[in-house]
PDB file of C-alpha atoms in Angstrom:
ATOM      1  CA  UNK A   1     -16.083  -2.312   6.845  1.00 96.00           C
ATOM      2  CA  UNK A   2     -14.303  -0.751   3.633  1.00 98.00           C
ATOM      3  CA  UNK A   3     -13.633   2.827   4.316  1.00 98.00           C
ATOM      4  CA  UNK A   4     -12.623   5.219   1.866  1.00 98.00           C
ATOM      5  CA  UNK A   5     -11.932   8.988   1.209  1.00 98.00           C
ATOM      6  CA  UNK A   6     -12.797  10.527  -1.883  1.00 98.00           C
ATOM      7  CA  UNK A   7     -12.426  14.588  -3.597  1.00 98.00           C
ATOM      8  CA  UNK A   8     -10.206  16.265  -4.683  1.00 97.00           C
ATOM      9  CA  UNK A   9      -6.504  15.800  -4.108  1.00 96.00           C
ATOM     10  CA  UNK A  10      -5.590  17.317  -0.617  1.00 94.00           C
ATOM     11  CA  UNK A  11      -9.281  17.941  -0.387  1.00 96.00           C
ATOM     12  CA  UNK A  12     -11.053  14.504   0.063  1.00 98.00           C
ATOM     13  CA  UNK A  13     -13.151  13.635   3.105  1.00 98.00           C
ATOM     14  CA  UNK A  14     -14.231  10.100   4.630  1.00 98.00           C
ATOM     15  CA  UNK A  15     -16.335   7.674   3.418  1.00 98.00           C
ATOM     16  CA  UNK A  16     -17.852   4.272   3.075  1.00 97.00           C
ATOM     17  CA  UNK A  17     -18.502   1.316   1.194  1.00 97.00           C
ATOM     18  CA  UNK A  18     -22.277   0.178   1.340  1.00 95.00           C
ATOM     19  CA  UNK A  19     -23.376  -3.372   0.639  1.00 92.00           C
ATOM     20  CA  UNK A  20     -24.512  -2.388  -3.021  1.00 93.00           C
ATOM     21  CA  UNK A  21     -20.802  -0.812  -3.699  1.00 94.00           C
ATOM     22  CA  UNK A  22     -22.036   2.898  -3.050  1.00 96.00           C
ATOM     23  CA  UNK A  23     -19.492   5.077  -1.517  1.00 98.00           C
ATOM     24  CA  UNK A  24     -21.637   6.886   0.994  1.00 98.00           C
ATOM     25  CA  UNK A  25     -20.365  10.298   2.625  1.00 98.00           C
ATOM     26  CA  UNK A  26     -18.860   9.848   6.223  1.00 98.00           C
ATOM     27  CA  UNK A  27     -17.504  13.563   6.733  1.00 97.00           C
ATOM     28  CA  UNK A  28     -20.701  14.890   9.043  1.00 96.00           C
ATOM     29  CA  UNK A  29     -19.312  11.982  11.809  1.00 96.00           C
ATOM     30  CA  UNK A  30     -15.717  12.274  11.568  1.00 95.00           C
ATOM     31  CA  UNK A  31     -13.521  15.122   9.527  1.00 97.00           C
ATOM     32  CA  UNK A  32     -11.266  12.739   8.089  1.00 97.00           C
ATOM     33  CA  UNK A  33     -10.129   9.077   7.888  1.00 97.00           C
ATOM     34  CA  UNK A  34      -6.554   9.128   9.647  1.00 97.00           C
ATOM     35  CA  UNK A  35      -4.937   8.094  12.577  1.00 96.00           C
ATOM     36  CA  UNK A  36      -6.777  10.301  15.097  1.00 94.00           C
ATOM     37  CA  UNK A  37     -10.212   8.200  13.817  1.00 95.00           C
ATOM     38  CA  UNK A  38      -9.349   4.830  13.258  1.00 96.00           C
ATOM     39  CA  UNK A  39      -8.478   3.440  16.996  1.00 93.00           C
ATOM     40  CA  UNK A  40     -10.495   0.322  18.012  1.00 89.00           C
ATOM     41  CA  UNK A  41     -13.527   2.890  19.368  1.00 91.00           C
ATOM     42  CA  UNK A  42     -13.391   4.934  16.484  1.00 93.00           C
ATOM     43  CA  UNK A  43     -14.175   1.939  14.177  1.00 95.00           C
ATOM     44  CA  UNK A  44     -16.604   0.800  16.568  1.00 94.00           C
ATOM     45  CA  UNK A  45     -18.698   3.887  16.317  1.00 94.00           C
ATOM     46  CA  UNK A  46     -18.413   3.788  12.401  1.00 96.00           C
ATOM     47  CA  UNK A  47     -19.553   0.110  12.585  1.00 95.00           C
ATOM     48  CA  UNK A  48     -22.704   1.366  14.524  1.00 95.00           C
ATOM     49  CA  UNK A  49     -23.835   3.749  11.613  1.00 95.00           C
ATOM     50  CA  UNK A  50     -26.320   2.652   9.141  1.00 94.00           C
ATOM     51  CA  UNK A  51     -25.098   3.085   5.658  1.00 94.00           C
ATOM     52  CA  UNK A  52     -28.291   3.697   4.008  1.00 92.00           C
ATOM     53  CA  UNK A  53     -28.676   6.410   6.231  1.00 94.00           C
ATOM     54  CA  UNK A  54     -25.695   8.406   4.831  1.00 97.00           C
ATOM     55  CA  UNK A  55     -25.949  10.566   1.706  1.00 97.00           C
ATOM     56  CA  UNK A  56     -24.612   8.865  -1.463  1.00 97.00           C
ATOM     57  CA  UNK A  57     -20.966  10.172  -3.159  1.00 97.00           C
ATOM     58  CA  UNK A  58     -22.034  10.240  -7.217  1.00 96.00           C
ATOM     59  CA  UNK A  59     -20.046   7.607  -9.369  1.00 93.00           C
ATOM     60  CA  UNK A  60     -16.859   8.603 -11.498  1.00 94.00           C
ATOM     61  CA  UNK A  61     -15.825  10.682  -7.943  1.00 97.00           C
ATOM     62  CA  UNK A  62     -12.120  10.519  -7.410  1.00 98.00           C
ATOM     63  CA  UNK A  63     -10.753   8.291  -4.786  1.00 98.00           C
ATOM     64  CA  UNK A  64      -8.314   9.507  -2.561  1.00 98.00           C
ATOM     65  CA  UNK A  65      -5.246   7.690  -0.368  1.00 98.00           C
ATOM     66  CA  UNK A  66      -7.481   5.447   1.732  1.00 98.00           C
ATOM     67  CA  UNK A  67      -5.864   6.909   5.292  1.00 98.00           C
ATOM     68  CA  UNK A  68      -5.130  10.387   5.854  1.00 97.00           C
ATOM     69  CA  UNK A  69      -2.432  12.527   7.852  1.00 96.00           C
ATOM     70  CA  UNK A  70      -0.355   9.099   7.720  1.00 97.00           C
ATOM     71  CA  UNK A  71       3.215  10.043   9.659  1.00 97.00           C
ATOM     72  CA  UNK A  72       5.107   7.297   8.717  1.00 98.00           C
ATOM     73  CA  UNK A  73       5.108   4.899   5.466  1.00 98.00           C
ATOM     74  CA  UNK A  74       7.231   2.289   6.518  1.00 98.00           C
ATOM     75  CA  UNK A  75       8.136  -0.402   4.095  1.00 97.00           C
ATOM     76  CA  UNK A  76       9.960  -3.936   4.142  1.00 97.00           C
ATOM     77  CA  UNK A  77      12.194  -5.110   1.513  1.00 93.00           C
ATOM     78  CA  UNK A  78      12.605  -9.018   0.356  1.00 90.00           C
ATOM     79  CA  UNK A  79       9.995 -10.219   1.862  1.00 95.00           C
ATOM     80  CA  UNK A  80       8.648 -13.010   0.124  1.00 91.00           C
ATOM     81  CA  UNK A  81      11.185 -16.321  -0.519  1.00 84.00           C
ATOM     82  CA  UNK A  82       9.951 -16.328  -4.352  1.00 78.00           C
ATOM     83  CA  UNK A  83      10.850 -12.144  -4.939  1.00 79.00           C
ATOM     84  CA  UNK A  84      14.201 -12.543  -2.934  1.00 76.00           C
ATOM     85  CA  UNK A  85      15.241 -15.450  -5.745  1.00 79.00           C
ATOM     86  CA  UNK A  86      14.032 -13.898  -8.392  1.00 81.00           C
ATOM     87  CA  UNK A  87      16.683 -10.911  -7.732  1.00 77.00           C
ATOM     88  CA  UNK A  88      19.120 -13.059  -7.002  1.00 77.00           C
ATOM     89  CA  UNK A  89      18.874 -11.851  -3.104  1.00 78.00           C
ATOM     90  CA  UNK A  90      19.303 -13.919  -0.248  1.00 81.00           C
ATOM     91  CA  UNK A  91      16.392 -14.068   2.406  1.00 83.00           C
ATOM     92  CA  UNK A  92      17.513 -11.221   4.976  1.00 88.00           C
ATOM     93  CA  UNK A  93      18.591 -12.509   8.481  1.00 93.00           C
ATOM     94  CA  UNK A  94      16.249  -9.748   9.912  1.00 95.00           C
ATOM     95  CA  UNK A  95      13.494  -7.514   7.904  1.00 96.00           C
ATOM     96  CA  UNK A  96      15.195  -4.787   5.397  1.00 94.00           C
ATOM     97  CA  UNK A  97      13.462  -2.088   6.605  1.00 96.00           C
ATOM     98  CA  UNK A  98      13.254   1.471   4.394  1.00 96.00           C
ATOM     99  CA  UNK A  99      10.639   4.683   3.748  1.00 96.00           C
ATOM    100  CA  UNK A 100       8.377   6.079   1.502  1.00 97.00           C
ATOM    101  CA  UNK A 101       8.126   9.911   1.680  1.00 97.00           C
ATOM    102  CA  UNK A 102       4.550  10.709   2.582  1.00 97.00           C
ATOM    103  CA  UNK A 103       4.885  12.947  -0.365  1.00 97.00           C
ATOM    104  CA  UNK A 104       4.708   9.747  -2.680  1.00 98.00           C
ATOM    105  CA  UNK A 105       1.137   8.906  -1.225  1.00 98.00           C
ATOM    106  CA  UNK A 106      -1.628   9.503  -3.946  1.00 98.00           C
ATOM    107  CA  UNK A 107      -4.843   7.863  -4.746  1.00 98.00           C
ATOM    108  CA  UNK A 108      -5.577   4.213  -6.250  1.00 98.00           C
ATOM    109  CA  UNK A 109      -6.159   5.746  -9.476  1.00 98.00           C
ATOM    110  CA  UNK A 110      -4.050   8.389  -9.507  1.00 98.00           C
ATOM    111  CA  UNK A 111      -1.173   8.761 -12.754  1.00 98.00           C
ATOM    112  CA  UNK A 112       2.142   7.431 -11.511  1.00 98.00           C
ATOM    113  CA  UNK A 113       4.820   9.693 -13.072  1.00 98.00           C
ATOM    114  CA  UNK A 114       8.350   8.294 -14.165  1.00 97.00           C
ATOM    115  CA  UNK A 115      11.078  10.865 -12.639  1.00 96.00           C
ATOM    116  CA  UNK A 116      13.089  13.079 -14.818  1.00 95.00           C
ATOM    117  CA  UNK A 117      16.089  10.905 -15.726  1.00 93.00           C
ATOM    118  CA  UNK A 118      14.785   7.416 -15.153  1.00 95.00           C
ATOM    119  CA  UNK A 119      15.285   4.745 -16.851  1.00 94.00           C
ATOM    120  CA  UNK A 120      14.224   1.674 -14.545  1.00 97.00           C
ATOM    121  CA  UNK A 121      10.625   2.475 -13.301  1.00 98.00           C
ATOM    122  CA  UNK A 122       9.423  -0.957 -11.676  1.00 98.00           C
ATOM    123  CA  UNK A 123       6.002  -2.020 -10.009  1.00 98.00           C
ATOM    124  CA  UNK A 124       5.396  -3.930  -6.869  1.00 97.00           C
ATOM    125  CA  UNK A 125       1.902  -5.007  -5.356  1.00 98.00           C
ATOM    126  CA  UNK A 126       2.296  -5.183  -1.730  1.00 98.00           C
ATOM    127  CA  UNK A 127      -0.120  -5.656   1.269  1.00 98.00           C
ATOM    128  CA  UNK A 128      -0.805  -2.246   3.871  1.00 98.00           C
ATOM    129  CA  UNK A 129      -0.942  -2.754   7.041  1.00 98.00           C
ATOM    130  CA  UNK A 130      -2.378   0.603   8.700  1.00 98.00           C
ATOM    131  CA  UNK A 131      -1.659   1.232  12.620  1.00 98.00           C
ATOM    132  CA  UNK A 132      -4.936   2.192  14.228  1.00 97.00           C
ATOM    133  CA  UNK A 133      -3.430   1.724  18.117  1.00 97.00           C
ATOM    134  CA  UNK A 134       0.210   2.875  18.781  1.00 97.00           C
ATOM    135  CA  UNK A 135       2.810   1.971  20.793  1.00 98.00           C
ATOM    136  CA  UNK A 136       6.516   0.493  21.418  1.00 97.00           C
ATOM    137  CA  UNK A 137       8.040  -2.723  21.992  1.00 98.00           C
ATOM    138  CA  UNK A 138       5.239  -4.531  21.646  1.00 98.00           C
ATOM    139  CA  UNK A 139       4.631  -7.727  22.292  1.00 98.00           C
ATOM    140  CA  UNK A 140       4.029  -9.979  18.762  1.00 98.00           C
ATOM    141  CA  UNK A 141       1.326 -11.759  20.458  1.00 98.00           C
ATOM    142  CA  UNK A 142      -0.263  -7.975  20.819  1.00 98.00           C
ATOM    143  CA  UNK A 143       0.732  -7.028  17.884  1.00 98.00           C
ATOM    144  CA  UNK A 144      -2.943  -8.135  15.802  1.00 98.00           C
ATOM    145  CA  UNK A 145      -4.433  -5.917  18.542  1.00 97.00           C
ATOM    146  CA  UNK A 146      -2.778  -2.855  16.987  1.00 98.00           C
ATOM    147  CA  UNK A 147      -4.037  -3.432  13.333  1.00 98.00           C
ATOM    148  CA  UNK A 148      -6.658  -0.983  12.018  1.00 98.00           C
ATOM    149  CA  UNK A 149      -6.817  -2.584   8.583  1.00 98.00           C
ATOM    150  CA  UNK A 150      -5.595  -3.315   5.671  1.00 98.00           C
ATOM    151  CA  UNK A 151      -5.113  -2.113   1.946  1.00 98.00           C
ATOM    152  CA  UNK A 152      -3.325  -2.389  -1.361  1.00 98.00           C
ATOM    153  CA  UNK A 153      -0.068  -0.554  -2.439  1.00 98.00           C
ATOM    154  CA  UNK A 154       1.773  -0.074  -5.355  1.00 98.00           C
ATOM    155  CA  UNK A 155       5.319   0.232  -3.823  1.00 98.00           C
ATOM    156  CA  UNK A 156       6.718   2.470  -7.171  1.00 98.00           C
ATOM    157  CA  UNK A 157      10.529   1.680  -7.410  1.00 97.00           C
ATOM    158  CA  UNK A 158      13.369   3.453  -9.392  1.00 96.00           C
ATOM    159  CA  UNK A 159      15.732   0.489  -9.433  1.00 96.00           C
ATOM    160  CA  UNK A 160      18.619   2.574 -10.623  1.00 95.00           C
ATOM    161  CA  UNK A 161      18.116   5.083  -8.170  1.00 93.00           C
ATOM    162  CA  UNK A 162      17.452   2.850  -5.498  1.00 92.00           C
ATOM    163  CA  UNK A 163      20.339   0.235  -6.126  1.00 90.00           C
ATOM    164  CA  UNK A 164      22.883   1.768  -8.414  1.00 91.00           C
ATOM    165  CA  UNK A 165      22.879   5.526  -7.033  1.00 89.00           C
ATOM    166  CA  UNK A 166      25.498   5.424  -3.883  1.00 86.00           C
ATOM    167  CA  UNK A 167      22.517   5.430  -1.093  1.00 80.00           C
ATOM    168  CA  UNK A 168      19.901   3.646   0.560  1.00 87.00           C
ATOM    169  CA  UNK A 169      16.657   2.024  -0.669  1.00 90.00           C
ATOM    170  CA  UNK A 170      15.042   5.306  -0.133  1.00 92.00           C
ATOM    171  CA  UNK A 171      16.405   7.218  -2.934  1.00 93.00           C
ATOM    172  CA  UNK A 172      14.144   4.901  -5.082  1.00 93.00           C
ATOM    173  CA  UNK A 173      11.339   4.624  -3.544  1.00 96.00           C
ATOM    174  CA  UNK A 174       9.862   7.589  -2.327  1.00 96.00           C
ATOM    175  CA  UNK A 175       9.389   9.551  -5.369  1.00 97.00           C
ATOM    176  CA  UNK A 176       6.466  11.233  -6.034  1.00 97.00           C
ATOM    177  CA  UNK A 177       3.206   9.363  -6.480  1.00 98.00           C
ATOM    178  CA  UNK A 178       5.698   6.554  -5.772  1.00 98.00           C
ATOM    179  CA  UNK A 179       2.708   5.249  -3.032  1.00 98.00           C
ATOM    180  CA  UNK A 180      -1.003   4.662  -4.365  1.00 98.00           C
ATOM    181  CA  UNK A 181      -2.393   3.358  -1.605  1.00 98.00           C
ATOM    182  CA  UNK A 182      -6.215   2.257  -1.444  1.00 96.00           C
ATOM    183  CA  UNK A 183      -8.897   2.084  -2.875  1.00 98.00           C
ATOM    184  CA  UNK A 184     -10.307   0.786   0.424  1.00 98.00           C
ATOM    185  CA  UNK A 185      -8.889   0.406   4.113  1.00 98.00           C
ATOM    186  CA  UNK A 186     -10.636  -2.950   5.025  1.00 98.00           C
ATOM    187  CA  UNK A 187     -10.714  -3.362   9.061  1.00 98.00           C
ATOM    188  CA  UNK A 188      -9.628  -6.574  10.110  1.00 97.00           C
ATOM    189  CA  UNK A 189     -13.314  -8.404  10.961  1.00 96.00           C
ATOM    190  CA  UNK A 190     -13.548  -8.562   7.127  1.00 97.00           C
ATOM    191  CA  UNK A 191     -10.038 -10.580   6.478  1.00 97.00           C
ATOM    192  CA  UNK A 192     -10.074 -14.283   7.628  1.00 96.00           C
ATOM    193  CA  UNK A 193      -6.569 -14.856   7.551  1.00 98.00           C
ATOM    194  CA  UNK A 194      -3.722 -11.920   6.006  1.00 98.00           C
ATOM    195  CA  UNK A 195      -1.327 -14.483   5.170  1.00 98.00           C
ATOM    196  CA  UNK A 196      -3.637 -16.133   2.991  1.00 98.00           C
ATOM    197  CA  UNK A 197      -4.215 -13.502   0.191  1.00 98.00           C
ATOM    198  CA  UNK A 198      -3.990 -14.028  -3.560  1.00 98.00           C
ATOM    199  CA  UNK A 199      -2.522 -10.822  -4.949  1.00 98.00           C
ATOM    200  CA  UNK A 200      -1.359 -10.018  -8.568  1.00 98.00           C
ATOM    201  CA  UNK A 201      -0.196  -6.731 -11.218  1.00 98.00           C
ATOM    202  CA  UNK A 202      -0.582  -6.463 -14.872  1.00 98.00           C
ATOM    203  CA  UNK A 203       0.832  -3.979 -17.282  1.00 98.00           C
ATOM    204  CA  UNK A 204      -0.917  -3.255 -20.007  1.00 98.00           C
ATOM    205  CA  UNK A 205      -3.093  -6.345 -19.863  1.00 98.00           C
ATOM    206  CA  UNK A 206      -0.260  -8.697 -19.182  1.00 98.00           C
ATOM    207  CA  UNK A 207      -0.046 -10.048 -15.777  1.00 98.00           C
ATOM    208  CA  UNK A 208       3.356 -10.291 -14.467  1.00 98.00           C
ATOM    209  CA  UNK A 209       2.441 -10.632 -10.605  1.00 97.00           C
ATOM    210  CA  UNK A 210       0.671 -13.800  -9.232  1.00 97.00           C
ATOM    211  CA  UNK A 211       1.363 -14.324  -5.761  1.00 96.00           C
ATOM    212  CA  UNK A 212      -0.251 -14.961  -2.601  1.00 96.00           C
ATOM    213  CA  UNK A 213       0.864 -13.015   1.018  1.00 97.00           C
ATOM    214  CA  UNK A 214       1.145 -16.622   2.131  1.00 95.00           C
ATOM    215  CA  UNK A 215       4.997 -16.559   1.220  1.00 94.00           C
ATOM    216  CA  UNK A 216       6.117 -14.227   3.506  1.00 95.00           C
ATOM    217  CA  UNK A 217       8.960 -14.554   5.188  1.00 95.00           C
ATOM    218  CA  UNK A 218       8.156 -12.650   8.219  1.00 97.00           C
ATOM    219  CA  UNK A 219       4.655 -12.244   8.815  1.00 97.00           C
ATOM    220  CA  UNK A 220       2.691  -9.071  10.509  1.00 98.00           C
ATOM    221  CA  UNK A 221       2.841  -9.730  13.875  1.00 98.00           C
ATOM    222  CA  UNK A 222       6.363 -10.269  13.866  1.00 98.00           C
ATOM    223  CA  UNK A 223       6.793  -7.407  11.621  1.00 98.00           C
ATOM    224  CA  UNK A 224       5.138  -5.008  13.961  1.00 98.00           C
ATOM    225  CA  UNK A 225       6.930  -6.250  16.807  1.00 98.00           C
ATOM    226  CA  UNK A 226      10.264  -5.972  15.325  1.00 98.00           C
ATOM    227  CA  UNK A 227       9.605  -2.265  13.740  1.00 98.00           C
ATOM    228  CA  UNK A 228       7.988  -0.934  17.298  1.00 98.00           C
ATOM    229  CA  UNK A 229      12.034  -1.838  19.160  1.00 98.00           C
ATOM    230  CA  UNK A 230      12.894   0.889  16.684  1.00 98.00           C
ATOM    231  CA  UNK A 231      10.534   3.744  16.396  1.00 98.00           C
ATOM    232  CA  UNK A 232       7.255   4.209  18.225  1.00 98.00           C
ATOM    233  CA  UNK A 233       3.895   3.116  16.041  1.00 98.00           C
ATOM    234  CA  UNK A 234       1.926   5.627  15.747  1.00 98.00           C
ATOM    235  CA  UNK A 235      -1.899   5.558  15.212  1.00 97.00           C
ATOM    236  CA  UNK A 236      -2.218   6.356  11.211  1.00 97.00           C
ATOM    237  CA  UNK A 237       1.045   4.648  10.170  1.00 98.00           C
ATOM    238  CA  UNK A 238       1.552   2.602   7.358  1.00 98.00           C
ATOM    239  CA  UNK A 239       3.341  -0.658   6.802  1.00 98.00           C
ATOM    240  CA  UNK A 240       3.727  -2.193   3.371  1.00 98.00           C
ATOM    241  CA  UNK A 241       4.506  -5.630   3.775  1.00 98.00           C
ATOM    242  CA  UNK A 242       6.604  -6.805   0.600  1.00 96.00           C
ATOM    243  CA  UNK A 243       5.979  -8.090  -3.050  1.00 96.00           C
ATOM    244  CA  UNK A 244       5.711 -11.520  -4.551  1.00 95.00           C
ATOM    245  CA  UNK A 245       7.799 -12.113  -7.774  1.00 93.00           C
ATOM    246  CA  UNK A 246       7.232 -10.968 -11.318  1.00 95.00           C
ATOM    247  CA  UNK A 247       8.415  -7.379 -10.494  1.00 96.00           C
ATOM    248  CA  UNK A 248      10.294  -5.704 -13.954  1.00 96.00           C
ATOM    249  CA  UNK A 249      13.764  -5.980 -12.815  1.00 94.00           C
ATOM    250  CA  UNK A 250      13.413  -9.984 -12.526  1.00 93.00           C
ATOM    251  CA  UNK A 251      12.028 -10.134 -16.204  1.00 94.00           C
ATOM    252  CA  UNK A 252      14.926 -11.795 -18.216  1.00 93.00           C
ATOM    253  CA  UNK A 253      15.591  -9.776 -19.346  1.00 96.00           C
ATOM    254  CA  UNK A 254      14.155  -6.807 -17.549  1.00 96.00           C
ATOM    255  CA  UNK A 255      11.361  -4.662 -18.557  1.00 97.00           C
ATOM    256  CA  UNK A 256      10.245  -1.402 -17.107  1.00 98.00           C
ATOM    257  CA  UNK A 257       7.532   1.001 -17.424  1.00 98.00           C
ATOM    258  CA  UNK A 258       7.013   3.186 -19.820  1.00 97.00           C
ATOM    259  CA  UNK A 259       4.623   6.766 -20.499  1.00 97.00           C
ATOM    260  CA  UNK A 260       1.249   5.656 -21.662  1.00 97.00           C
ATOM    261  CA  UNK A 261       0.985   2.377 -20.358  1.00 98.00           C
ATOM    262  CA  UNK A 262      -1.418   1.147 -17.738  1.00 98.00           C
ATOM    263  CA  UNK A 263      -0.951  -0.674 -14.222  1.00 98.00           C
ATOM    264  CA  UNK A 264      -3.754  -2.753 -12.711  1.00 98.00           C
ATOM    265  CA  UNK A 265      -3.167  -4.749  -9.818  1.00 98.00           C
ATOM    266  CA  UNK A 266      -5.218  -6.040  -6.194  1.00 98.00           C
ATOM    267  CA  UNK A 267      -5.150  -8.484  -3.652  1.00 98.00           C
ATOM    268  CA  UNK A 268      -8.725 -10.178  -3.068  1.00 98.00           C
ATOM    269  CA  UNK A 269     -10.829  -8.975  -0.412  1.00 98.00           C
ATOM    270  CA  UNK A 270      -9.111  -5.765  -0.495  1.00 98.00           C
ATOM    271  CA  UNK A 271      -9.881  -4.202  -3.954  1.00 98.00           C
ATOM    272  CA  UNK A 272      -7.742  -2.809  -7.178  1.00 98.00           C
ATOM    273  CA  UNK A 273      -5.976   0.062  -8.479  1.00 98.00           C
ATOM    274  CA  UNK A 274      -5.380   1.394 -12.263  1.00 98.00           C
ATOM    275  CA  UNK A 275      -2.902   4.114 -12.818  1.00 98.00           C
ATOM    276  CA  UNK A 276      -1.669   5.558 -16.321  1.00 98.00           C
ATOM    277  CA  UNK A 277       1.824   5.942 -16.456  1.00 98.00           C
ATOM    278  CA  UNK A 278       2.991   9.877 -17.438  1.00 97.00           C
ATOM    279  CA  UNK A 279       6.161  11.454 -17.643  1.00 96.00           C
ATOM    280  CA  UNK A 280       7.593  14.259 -15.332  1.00 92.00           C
ATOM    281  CA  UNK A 281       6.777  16.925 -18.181  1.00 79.00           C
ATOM    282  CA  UNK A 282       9.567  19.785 -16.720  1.00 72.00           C
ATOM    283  CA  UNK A 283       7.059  22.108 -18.582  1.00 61.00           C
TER     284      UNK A 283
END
């Protein structure tokens, strides 16, 4: 399945994709599309319904953050061989591990806005993985078991606040609208293989990401195992996985977004996102 919310921001309500590409109206069997909804039972009684049966969502309607109520937005840095050389990193020992504010989560479409005083906006395309079955130290031969689906992020990155700035990753990262995240959450029947994704970003028609999740350094079970000795997963949770190369700040020499230009990006199977760029009017 492809599930979806849709409406207004902070108002949106479930849906899903039909065969044809219709977004069809999900809200009269479940209130919302978070972590509460999307367990292994919950998708199985949303795999049960007959799409044609469900009212139709009119085109042009705004597309909402694919999961709701999402606790945690957990993100791992340098994770792909290629995007670790091109910063001149070496491939981490363990996972970097670092947040996103939920407050950066917006829709696939949504504007991404450059904070007040930045000069060093960058872009990353990065696989989702969303929780859909908690728990703690689990086992990485579980860990698929605990995998509600999957979706696209643009993982939004001040470079000179994340790097330059005295502080962690997070100072970077998490700004507002800092997370699109959708347009779909596609359950895991749908994806033959996650490591085997071709994935890829342009800016204003130029394509500057062309990878595939294939290069990886650690992979998703091992990923989930590793985060759960940490902090408990939680149904709803979000892990972005890492970019491939081609991000701004390994342009030579580096480039970095501006007001008024345009991202698009996807990974195949799991749709695309286009967001203008805006400033942070203080108006």
């Amino acid at each position: 399945m492809k599930l979806l919310r849709f409406g207004p921001r902070g108002q949106e309500k479930p849906g899903m994709l039909d065969t044809q590409g219709v977004i069809r109206d999900l809200s009269a069997h479940l209130p919302d599309l978070d972590g509460l909804h999307i367990s292994r039972d919950g998708l199985a009684m949303l795999a049960d319904l007959d799409p044609d049966t469900l009212p139709e969502v009119p085109q042009g309607t705004r597309l909402g953050p694919c999961v709701g109520g999402i606790g945690k937005f957990v993100c791992i840095g340098l994770n792909y061989s290629d995007h670790a050389a091109e910063t001149g990193s070496q491939v981490p020992p363990e996972p970097v591990v670092f947040n996103k504010w939920t407050s950066a989560i917006c829709g696939p479409d949504d504007n991404v806005m450059i904070p007040r005083d930045s000069q060093k906006t960058d872009w990353e395309v990065e696989l989702g993985v969303v929780i859909g079955q908690g728990g703690k130290y689990i086992d990485e031969a579980d860990a698929m078991k605990h995998v509600a689906g999957y979706c696209v992020i643009n993982d939004v990155s001040e470079r000179e606040f994340q790097l330059e700035r005295s502080g962690t990753w997070d100072k970077g990262k998490g700004c507002d609208t800092f997370g699109p995240m959708g347009p779909w959450l596609v359950t895991p029947d749908e994806i033959a293989d996650p490591h085997e994704l071709d994935m890829w970003l342009e800016v204003d028609g130029k394509r500057y990401q062309d990878g595939n999740t294939r290069t990886m350094v650690y992979q998703i079970p091992f990923l989930i195992s590793y985060l759960s000795r940490f902090m408990s997963l939680q149904p709803g949770d979000v892990i972005s996985t890492g970019t491939p190369p081609g991000v701004g700040m390994g342009q030579k020499p580096p480039i970095y977004l501006r007001p008024g230009q345009r991202m698009r990006l996807g990974i195949k199977g799991l749709g695309e996102q286009n967001q203008q760029v805006i400033a942070d009017d203080p108006t």
